[in-house]
Short mmCIF file of C-alpha atoms and ligand atoms in Angstrom, two decimals:
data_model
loop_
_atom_site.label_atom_id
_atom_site.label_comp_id
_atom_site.label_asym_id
_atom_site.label_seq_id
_atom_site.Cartn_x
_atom_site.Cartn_y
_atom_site.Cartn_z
CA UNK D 444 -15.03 44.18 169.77
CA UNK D 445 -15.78 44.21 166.10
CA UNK D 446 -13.57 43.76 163.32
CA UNK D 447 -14.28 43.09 159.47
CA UNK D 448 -12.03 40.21 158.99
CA UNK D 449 -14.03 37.21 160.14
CA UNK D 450 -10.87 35.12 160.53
CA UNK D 451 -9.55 36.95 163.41
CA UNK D 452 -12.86 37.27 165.04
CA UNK D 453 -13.27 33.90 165.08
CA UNK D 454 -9.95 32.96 167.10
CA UNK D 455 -10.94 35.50 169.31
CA UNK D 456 -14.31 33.32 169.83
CA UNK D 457 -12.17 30.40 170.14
CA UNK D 458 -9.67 28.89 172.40
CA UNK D 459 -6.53 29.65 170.40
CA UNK D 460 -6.55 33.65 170.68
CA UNK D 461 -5.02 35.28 167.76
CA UNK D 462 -2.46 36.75 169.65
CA UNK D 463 -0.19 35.40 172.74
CA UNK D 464 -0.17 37.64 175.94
CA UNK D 465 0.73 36.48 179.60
CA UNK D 466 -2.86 37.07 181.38
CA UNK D 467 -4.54 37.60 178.17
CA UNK D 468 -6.52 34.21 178.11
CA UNK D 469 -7.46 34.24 181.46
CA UNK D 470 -9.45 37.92 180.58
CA UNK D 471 -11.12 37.03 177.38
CA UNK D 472 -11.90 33.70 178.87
CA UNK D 473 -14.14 35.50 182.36
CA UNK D 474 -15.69 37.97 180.52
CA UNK D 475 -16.48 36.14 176.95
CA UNK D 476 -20.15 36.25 176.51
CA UNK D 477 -20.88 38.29 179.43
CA UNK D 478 -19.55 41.68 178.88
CA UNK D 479 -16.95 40.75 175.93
CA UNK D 480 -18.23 39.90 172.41
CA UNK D 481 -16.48 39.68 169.38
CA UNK D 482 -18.64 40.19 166.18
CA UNK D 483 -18.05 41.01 162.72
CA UNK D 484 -21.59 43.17 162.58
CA UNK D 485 -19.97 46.52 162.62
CA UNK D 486 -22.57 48.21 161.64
CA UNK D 487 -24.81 46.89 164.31
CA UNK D 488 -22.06 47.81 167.21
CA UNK D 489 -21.46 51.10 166.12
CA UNK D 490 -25.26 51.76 166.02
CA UNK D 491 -25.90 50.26 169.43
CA UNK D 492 -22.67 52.34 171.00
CA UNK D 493 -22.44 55.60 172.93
CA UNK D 494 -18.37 55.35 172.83
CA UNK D 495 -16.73 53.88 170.49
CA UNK D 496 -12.85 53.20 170.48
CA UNK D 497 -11.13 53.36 167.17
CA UNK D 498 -7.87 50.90 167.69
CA UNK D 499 -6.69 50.16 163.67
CA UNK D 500 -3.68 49.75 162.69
CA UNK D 501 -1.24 53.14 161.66
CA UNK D 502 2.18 51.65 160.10
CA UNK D 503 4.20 53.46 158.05
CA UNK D 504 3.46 54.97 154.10
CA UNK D 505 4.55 52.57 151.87
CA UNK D 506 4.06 54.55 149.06
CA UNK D 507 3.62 58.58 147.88
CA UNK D 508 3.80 61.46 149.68
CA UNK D 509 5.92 60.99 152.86
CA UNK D 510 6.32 57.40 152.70
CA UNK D 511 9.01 54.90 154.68
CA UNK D 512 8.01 57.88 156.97
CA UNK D 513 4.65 59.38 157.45
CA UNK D 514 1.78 57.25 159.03
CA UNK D 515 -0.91 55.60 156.99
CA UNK D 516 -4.48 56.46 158.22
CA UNK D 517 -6.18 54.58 155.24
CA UNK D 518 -7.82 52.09 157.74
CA UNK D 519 -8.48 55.13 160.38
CA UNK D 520 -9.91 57.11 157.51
CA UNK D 521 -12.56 54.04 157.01
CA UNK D 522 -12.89 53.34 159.93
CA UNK D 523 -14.43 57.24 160.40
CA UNK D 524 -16.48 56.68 157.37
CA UNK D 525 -18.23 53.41 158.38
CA UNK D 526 -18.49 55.19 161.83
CA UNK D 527 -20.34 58.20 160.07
CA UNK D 528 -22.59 56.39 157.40
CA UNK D 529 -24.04 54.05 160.44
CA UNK D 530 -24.24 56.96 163.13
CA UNK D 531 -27.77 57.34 164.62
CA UNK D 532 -27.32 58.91 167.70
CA UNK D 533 -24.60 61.19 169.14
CA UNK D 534 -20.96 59.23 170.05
CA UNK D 535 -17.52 59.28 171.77
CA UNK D 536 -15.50 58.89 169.37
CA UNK D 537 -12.07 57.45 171.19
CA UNK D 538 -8.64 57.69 169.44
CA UNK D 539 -6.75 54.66 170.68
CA UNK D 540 -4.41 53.92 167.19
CA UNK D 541 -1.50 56.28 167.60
CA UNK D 542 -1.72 58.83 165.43
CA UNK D 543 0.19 62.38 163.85
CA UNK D 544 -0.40 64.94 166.35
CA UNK D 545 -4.01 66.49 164.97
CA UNK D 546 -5.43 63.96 162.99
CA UNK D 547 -8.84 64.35 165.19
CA UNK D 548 -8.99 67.41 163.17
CA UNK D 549 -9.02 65.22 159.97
CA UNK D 550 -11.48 62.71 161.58
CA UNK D 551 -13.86 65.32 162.63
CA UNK D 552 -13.75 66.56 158.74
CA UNK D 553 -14.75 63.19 157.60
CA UNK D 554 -17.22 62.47 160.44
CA UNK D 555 -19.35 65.78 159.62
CA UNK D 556 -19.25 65.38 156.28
CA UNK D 557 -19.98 62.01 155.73
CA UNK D 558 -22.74 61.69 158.57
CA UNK D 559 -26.27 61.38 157.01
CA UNK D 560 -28.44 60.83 160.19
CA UNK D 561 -29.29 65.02 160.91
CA UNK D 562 -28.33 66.02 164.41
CA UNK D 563 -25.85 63.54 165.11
CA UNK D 564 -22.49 65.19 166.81
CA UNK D 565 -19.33 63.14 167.23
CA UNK D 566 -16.62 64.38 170.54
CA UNK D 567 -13.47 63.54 169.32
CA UNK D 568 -10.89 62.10 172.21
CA UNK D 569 -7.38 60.88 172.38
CA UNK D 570 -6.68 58.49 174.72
CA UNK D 571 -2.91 56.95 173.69
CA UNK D 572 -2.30 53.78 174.52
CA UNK D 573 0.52 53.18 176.42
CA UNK D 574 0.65 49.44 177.38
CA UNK D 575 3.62 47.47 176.22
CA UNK D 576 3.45 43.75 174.67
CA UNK D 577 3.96 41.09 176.90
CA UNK D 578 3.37 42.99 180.22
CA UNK D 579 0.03 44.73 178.36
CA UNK D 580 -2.70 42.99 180.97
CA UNK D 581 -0.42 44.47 183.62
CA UNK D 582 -0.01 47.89 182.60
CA UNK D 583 -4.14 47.55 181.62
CA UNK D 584 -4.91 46.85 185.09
CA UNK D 585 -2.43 49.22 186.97
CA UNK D 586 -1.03 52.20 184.33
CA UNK D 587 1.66 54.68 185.43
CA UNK D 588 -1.23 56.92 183.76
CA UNK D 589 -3.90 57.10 181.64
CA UNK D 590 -4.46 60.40 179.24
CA UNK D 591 -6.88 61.75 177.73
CA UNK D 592 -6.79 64.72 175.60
CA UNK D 593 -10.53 66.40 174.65
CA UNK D 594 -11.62 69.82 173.31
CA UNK D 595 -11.52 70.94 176.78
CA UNK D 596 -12.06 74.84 175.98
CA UNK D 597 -15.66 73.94 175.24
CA UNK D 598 -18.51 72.39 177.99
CA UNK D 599 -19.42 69.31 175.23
CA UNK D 600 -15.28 68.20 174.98
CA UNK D 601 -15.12 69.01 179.02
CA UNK D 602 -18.34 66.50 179.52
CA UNK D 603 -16.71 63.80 177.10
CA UNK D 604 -13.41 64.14 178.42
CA UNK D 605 -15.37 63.07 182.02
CA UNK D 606 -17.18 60.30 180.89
CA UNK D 607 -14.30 58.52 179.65
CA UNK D 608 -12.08 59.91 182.75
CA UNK D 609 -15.37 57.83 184.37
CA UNK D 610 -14.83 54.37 182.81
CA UNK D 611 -10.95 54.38 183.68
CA UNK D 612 -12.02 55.68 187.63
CA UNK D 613 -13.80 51.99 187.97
CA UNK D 614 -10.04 51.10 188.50
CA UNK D 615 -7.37 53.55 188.35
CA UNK D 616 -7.11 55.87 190.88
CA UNK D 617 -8.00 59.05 189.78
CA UNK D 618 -5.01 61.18 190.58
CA UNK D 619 -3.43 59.10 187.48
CA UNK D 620 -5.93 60.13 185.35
CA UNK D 621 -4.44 63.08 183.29
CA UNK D 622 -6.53 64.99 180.90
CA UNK D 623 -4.59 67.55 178.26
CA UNK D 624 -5.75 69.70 175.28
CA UNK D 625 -6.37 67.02 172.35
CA UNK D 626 -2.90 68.12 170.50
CA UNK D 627 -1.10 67.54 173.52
CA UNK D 628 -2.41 63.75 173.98
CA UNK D 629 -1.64 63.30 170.52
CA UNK D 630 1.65 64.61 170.46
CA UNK D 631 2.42 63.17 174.04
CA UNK D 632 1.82 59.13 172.32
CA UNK D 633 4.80 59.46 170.00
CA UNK D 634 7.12 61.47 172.24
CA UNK D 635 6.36 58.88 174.81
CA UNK D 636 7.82 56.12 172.34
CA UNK D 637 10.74 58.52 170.71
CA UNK D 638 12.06 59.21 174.20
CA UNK D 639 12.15 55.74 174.92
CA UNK D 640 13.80 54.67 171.74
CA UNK D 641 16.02 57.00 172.35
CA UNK D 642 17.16 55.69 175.43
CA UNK D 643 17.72 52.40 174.03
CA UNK D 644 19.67 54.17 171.60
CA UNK D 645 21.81 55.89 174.25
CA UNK D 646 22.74 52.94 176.03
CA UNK D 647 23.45 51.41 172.56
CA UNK D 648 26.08 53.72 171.44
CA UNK D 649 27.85 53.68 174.78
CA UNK D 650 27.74 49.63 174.61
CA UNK D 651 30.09 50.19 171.46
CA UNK D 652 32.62 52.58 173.63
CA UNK D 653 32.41 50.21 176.09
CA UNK D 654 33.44 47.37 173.96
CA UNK D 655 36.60 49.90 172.76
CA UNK D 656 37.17 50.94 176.59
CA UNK D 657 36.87 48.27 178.63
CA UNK D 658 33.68 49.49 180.52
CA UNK D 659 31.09 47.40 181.36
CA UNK D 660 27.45 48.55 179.69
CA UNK D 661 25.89 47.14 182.71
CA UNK D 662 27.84 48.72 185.34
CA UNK D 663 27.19 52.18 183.20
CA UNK D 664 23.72 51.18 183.26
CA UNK D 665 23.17 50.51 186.82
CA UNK D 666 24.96 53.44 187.92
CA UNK D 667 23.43 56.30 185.91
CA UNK D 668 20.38 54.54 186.74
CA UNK D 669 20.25 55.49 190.20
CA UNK D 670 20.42 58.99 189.35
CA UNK D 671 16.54 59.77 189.81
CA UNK D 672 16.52 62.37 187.24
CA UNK D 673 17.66 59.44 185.19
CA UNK D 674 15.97 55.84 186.40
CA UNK D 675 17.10 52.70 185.67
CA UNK D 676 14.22 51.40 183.34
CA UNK D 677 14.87 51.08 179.68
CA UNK D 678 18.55 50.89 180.07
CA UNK D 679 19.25 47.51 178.75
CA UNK D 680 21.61 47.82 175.67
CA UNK D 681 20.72 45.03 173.10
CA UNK D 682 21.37 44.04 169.76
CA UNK D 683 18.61 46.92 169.11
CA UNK D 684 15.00 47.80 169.46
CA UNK D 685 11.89 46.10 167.76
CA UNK D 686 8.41 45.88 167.77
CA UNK D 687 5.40 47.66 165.66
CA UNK D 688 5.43 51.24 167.32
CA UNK D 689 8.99 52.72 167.94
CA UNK D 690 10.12 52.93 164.81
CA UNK D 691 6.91 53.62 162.94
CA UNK D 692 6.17 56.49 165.69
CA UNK D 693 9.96 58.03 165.09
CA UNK D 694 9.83 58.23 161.56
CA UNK D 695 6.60 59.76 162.12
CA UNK D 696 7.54 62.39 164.65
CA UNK D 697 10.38 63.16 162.43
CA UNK D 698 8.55 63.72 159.16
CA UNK D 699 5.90 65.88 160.71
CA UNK D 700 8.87 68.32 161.70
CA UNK D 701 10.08 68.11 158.46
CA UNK D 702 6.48 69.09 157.45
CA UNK D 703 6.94 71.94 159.83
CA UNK D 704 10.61 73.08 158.55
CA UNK D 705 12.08 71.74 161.12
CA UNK D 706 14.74 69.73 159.34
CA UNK D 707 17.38 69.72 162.51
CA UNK D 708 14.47 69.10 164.55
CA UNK D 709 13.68 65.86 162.60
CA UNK D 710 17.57 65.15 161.98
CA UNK D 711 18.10 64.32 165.36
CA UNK D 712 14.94 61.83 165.96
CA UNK D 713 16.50 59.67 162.67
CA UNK D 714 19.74 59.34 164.38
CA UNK D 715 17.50 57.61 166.97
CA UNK D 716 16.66 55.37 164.55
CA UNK D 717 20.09 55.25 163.04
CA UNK D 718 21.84 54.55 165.84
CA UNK D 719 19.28 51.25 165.86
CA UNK D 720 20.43 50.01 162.34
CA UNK D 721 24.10 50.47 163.46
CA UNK D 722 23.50 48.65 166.18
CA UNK D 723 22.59 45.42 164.18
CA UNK D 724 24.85 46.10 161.61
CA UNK D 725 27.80 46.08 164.34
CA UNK D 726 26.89 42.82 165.95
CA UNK D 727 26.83 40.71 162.77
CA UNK D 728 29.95 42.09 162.21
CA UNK D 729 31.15 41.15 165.36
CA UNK D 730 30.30 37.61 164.51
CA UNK D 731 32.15 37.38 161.06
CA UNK D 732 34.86 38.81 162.32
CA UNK D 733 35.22 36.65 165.31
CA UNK D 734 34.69 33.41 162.82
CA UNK D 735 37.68 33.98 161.50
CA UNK D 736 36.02 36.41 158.67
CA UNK D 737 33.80 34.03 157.87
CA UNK D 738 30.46 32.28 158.27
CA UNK D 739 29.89 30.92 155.12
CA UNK D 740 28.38 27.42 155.47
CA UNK D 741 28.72 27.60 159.46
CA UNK D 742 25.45 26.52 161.25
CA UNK D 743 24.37 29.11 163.50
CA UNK D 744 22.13 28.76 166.12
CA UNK D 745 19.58 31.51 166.24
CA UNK D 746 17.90 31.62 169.62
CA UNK D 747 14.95 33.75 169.99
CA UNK D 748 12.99 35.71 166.68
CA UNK D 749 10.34 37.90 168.34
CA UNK D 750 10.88 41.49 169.36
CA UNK D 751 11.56 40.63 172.38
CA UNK D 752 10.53 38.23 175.10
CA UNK D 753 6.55 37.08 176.68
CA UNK D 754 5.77 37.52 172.52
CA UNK D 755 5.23 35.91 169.61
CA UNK D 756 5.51 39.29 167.49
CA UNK D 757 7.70 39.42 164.98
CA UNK D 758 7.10 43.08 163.57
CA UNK D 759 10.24 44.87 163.45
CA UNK D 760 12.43 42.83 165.46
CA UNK D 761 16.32 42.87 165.13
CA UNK D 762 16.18 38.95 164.51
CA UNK D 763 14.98 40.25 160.98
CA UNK D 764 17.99 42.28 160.07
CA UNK D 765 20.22 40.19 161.97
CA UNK D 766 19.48 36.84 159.97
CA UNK D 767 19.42 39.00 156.33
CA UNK D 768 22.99 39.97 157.59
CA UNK D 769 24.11 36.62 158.46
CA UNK D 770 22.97 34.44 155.20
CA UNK D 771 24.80 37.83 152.83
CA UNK D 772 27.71 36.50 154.95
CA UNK D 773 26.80 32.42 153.49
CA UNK D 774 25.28 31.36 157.21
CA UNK D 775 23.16 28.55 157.75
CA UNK D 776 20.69 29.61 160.61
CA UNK D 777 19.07 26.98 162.60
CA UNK D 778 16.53 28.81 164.69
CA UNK D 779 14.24 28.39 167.20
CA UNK D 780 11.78 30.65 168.86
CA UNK D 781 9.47 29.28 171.56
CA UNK D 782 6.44 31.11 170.28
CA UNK D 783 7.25 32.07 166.93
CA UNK D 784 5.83 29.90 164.32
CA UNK D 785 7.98 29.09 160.80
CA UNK D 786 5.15 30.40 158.61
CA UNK D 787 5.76 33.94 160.47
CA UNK D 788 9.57 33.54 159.99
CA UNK D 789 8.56 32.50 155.89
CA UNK D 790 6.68 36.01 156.25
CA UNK D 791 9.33 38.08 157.45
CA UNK D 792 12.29 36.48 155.90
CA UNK D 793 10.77 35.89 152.44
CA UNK D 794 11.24 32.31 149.92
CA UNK D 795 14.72 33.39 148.83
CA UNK D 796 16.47 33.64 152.60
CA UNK D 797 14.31 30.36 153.78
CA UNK D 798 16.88 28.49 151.56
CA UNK D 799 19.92 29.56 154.41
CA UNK D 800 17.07 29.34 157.62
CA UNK D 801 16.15 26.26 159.57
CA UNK D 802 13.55 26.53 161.75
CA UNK D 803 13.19 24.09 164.65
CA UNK D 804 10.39 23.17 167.14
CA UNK D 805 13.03 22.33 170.20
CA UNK D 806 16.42 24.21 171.27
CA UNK D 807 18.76 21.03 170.91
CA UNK D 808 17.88 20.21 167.40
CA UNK D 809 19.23 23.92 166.63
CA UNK D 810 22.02 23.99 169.12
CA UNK D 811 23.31 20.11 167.70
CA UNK D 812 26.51 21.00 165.12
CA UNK D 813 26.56 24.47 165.57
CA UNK D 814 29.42 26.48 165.38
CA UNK D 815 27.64 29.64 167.33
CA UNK D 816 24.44 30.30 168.63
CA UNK D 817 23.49 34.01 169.02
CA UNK D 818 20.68 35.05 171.46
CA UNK D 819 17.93 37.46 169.72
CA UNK D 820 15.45 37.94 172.38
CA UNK D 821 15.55 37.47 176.30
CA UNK D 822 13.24 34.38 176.67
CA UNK D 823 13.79 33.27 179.87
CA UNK D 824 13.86 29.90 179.21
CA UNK D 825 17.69 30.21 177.34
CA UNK D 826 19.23 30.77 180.83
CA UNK D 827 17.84 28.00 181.99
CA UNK D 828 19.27 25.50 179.42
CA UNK D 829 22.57 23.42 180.38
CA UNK D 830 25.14 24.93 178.54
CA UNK D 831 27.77 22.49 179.59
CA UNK D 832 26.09 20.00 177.51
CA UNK D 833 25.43 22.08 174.35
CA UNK D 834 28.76 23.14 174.47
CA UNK D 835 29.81 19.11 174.33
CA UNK D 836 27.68 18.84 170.51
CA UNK D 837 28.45 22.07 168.81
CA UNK D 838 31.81 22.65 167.20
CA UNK D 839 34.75 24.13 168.52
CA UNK D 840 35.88 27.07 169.12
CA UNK D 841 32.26 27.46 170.38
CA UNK D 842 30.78 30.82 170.01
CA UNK D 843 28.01 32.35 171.94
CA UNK D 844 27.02 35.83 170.81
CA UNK D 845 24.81 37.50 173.40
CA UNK D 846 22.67 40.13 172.07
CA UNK D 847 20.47 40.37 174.55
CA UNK D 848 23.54 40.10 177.62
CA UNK D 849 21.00 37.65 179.74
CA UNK D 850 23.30 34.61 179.86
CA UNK D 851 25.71 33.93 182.39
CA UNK D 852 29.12 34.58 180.74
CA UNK D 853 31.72 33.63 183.13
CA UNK D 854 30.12 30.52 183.52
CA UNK D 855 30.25 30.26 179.54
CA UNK D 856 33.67 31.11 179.33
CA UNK D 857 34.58 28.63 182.55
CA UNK D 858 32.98 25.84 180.03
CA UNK D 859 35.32 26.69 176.99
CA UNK D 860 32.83 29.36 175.11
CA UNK D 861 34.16 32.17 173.15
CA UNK D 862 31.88 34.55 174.78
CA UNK D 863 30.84 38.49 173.31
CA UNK D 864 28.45 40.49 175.14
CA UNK D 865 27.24 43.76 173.97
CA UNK D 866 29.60 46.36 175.32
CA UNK D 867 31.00 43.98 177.79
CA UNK D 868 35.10 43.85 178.62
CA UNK D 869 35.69 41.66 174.81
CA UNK D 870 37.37 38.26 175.05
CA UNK D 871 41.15 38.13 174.05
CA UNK D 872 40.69 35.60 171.50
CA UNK D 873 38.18 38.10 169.41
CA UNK D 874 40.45 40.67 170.51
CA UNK D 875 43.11 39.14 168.15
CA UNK D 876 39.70 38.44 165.52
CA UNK D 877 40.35 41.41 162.52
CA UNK D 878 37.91 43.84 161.44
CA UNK D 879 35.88 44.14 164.98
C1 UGA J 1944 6.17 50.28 173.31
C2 UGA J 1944 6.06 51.19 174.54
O1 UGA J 1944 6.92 50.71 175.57
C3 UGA J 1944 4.64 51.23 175.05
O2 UGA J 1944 4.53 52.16 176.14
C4 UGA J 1944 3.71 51.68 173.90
O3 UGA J 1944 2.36 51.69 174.33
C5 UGA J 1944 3.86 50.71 172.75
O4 UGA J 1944 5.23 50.71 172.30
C6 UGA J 1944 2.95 51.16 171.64
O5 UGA J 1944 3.17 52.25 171.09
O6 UGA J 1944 1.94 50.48 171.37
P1 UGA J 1944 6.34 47.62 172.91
O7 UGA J 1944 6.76 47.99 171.53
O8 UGA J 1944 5.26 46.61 173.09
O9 UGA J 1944 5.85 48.95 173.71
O10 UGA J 1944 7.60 47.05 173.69
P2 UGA J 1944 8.78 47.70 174.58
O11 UGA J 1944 8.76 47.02 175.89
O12 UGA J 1944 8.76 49.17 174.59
O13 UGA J 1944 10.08 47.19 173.80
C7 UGA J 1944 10.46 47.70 172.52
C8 UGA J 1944 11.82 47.19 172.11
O14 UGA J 1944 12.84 47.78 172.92
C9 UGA J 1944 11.98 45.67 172.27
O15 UGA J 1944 12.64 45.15 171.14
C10 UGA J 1944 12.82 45.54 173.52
O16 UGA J 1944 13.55 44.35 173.57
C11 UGA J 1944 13.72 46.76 173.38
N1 UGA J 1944 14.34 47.20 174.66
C12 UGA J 1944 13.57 47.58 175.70
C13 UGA J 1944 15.72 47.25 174.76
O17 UGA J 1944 16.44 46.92 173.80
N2 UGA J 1944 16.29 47.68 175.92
C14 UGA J 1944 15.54 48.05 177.00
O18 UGA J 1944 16.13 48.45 178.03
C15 UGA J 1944 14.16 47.99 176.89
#
């Protein structure tokens, strides 16, 4: 593992890894110094390597052509170069970052022309990554699949495409070993994460006719998801999707249809991504309304700020939005994350919100005074907490906003809380609320 920031490599030589990851320390920790090393000699690795496994970072243009939309591949672009100007011998060249569908044919460009070692060929591969945070060592150690996509028309791309179907056979069985056409594995990485979006998405807009109908999201849920053509995974509605990738890899499908004319094409992957922001928007406006119209100076209990549970990230995550939304209404959030540290929140949040945000290092510092506490992500650890006595210190009416739908509301509403859920049957008394 090499990387050219020597901060990060030394965590990962440490014992406070960088990043947090059920499973993850237990890994690094057997195989550290045996068949794991973390360097910052990149030059010396890439040498020394046969295959080499390009995972940088892709977000989103922030600027010029295509950007809010288009991926960046400045660090990818590098990444080739360094890869090309310390090439001695012939390499794998593995395309882990998720990328626009046929950027090996950019990569390629950059590798043979930048490559001054004569002789030296480079196979390009794509081999998405499809883990997901927070369950990552388990979908590692037993994937639904694993793809890889190689110039398989020719003998060279057919004989890479084998030696990397090779390392994956030491454990997964090799009927779930797919290989594809190198466009297709590209392509099939951000479909993967639009169509799964887009289920979230789904299930979001119906929580909002629910809400007007007096369905029950999770009853919707649990019975389309027995259709097999349909499943029940990636159902839950929330108070929207987060995280690094689905967005990013939207916007991304969606621009390179634009690129290809395909404006309706691209139209309907926003509304994916639309539907997301409405989602948010909708739930602090549930909130205000419900306050009587106003939150301005109320102390608000923000529980959970990562994407979602098992995480510390931050990147993307509704909490974000939802927080902005709440301190434009005057809120005072008190929050606490189990695994989310206040210089992260300072990060995403910025100096000027800060002034409205408390963070706090226990849940019944945050919960003491408040006048709601709404759930952001689905720690476990929230339904665990005794809810009779946090309804005794926070004001009344006591609000509990649920965007996540993990706590047990009849119990709540048995205790005395004013309980919404997303598209659950809405209590009267935020029936009566105005502007819902
Ligand atoms: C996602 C994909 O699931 C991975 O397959 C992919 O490899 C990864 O992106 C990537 O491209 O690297 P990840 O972003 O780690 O993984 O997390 P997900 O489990 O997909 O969750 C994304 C968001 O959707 C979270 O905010 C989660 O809370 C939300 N979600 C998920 C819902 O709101 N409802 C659901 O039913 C499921």
């Amino acid at each position: 593992m090499v990387d050219l920031n020597q901060q990060r490599i030394d965590a990962w030589n440490s014992d406070n890894l960088p990043i947090y990851e059920p499973g993850l320390d237990e890994v690094v920790k057997a195989c550290r110094g045996k068949n794991l090393f973390f360097s910052t000699d990149c030059e010396a690795a890439i040498r020394a390597a046969q295959c080499i496994f390009v995972s940088v970072n892709t977000p989103t243009k922030k600027t010029g052509l295509g950007k809010g939309k288009a991926a960046d591949l400045t660090y990818w672009e590098s990444a080739a170069r360094n890869i090309a100007a310390w090439s001695t011998s012939d390499k794998i060249i593995v395309e882990k970052s998720t990328v626009p569908v046929r950027t090996a044919e950019a990569i390629e460009k950059v590798l043979l022309r930048n490559c001054p070692a004569p002789g030296v060929h480079f196979d390009i591969l794509s081999n998405p990554e499809f883990l997901a945070e927070g369950t990552a060592i388990d979908d590692l150690t037993t994937p639904d699949r694993v793809l890889i996509g190689g110039k398989i028309e020719n003998d060279r791309g057919t004989a890479a495409c084998a030696a990397l179907v090779d390392v994956y056979a030491n454990w997964v069985p090799r009927e779930r070993i797919l290989t594809a056409n190198l466009w297709s594995a590209e392509l099939s990485k951000l479909t993967a994460n639009a169509m799964l979006a887009q289920r979230i998405s789904s299930i979001n807009a119906i929580s909002a006719l629910c809400e007007c109908t007096g369905a029950d999201v999770s009853q919707v849920s649990f019975a389309i998801g027995k259709d097999s053509r349909i499943g029940p995974k990636f159902l839950n509605a929330s108070v929207g999707f987060g995280g690094s990738c689905f967005q990013k890899d939207i916007l991304n499908l969606a621009y390179i249809c634009e690129c290809h004319g395909l404006q309706e094409v691209a139209d309907y992957w926003y509304s994916v991504v639309g539907m997301n922001d409405y989602q948010k928007t909708r739930f602090v406006r549930r909130v205000v309304s419900a306050m009587f119209n106003t939150i301005r100076n109320k102390k608000i209990a923000m529980l959970g700020f990562a994407f979602k549970k098992d995480t510390g990230d931050t990147r993307e995550t509704p909490a974000i939005d939802v927080a902005a939304g709440m301190i434009e209404d005057g809120a005072k959030i008190a929050l606490y994350d189990p695994q989310v540290p206040e210089e992260q929140v300072r990060m995403d949040m910025g100096e000027e919100a800060m002034k409205s945000i408390t963070c706090y290092k226990n849940p019944t510092d945050a919960l003491k005074d408040a006048h709601a506490v709404t759930i952001m992500t689905e720690w476990d650890e929230f339904k665990t907490y005794d809810w009779k006595e946090i309804y005794e210190v926070m004001h009344k009416p006591a609000f509990v906003f649920d965007g996540r739908n993990i706590l047990d509301h009849a119990h709540l509403s048995e205790i005395g809380f004013i309980v919404y859920a997303l598209g659950k049957p809405i209590d009267p008394f935020l029936k009566s609320a105005e502007g819902a």
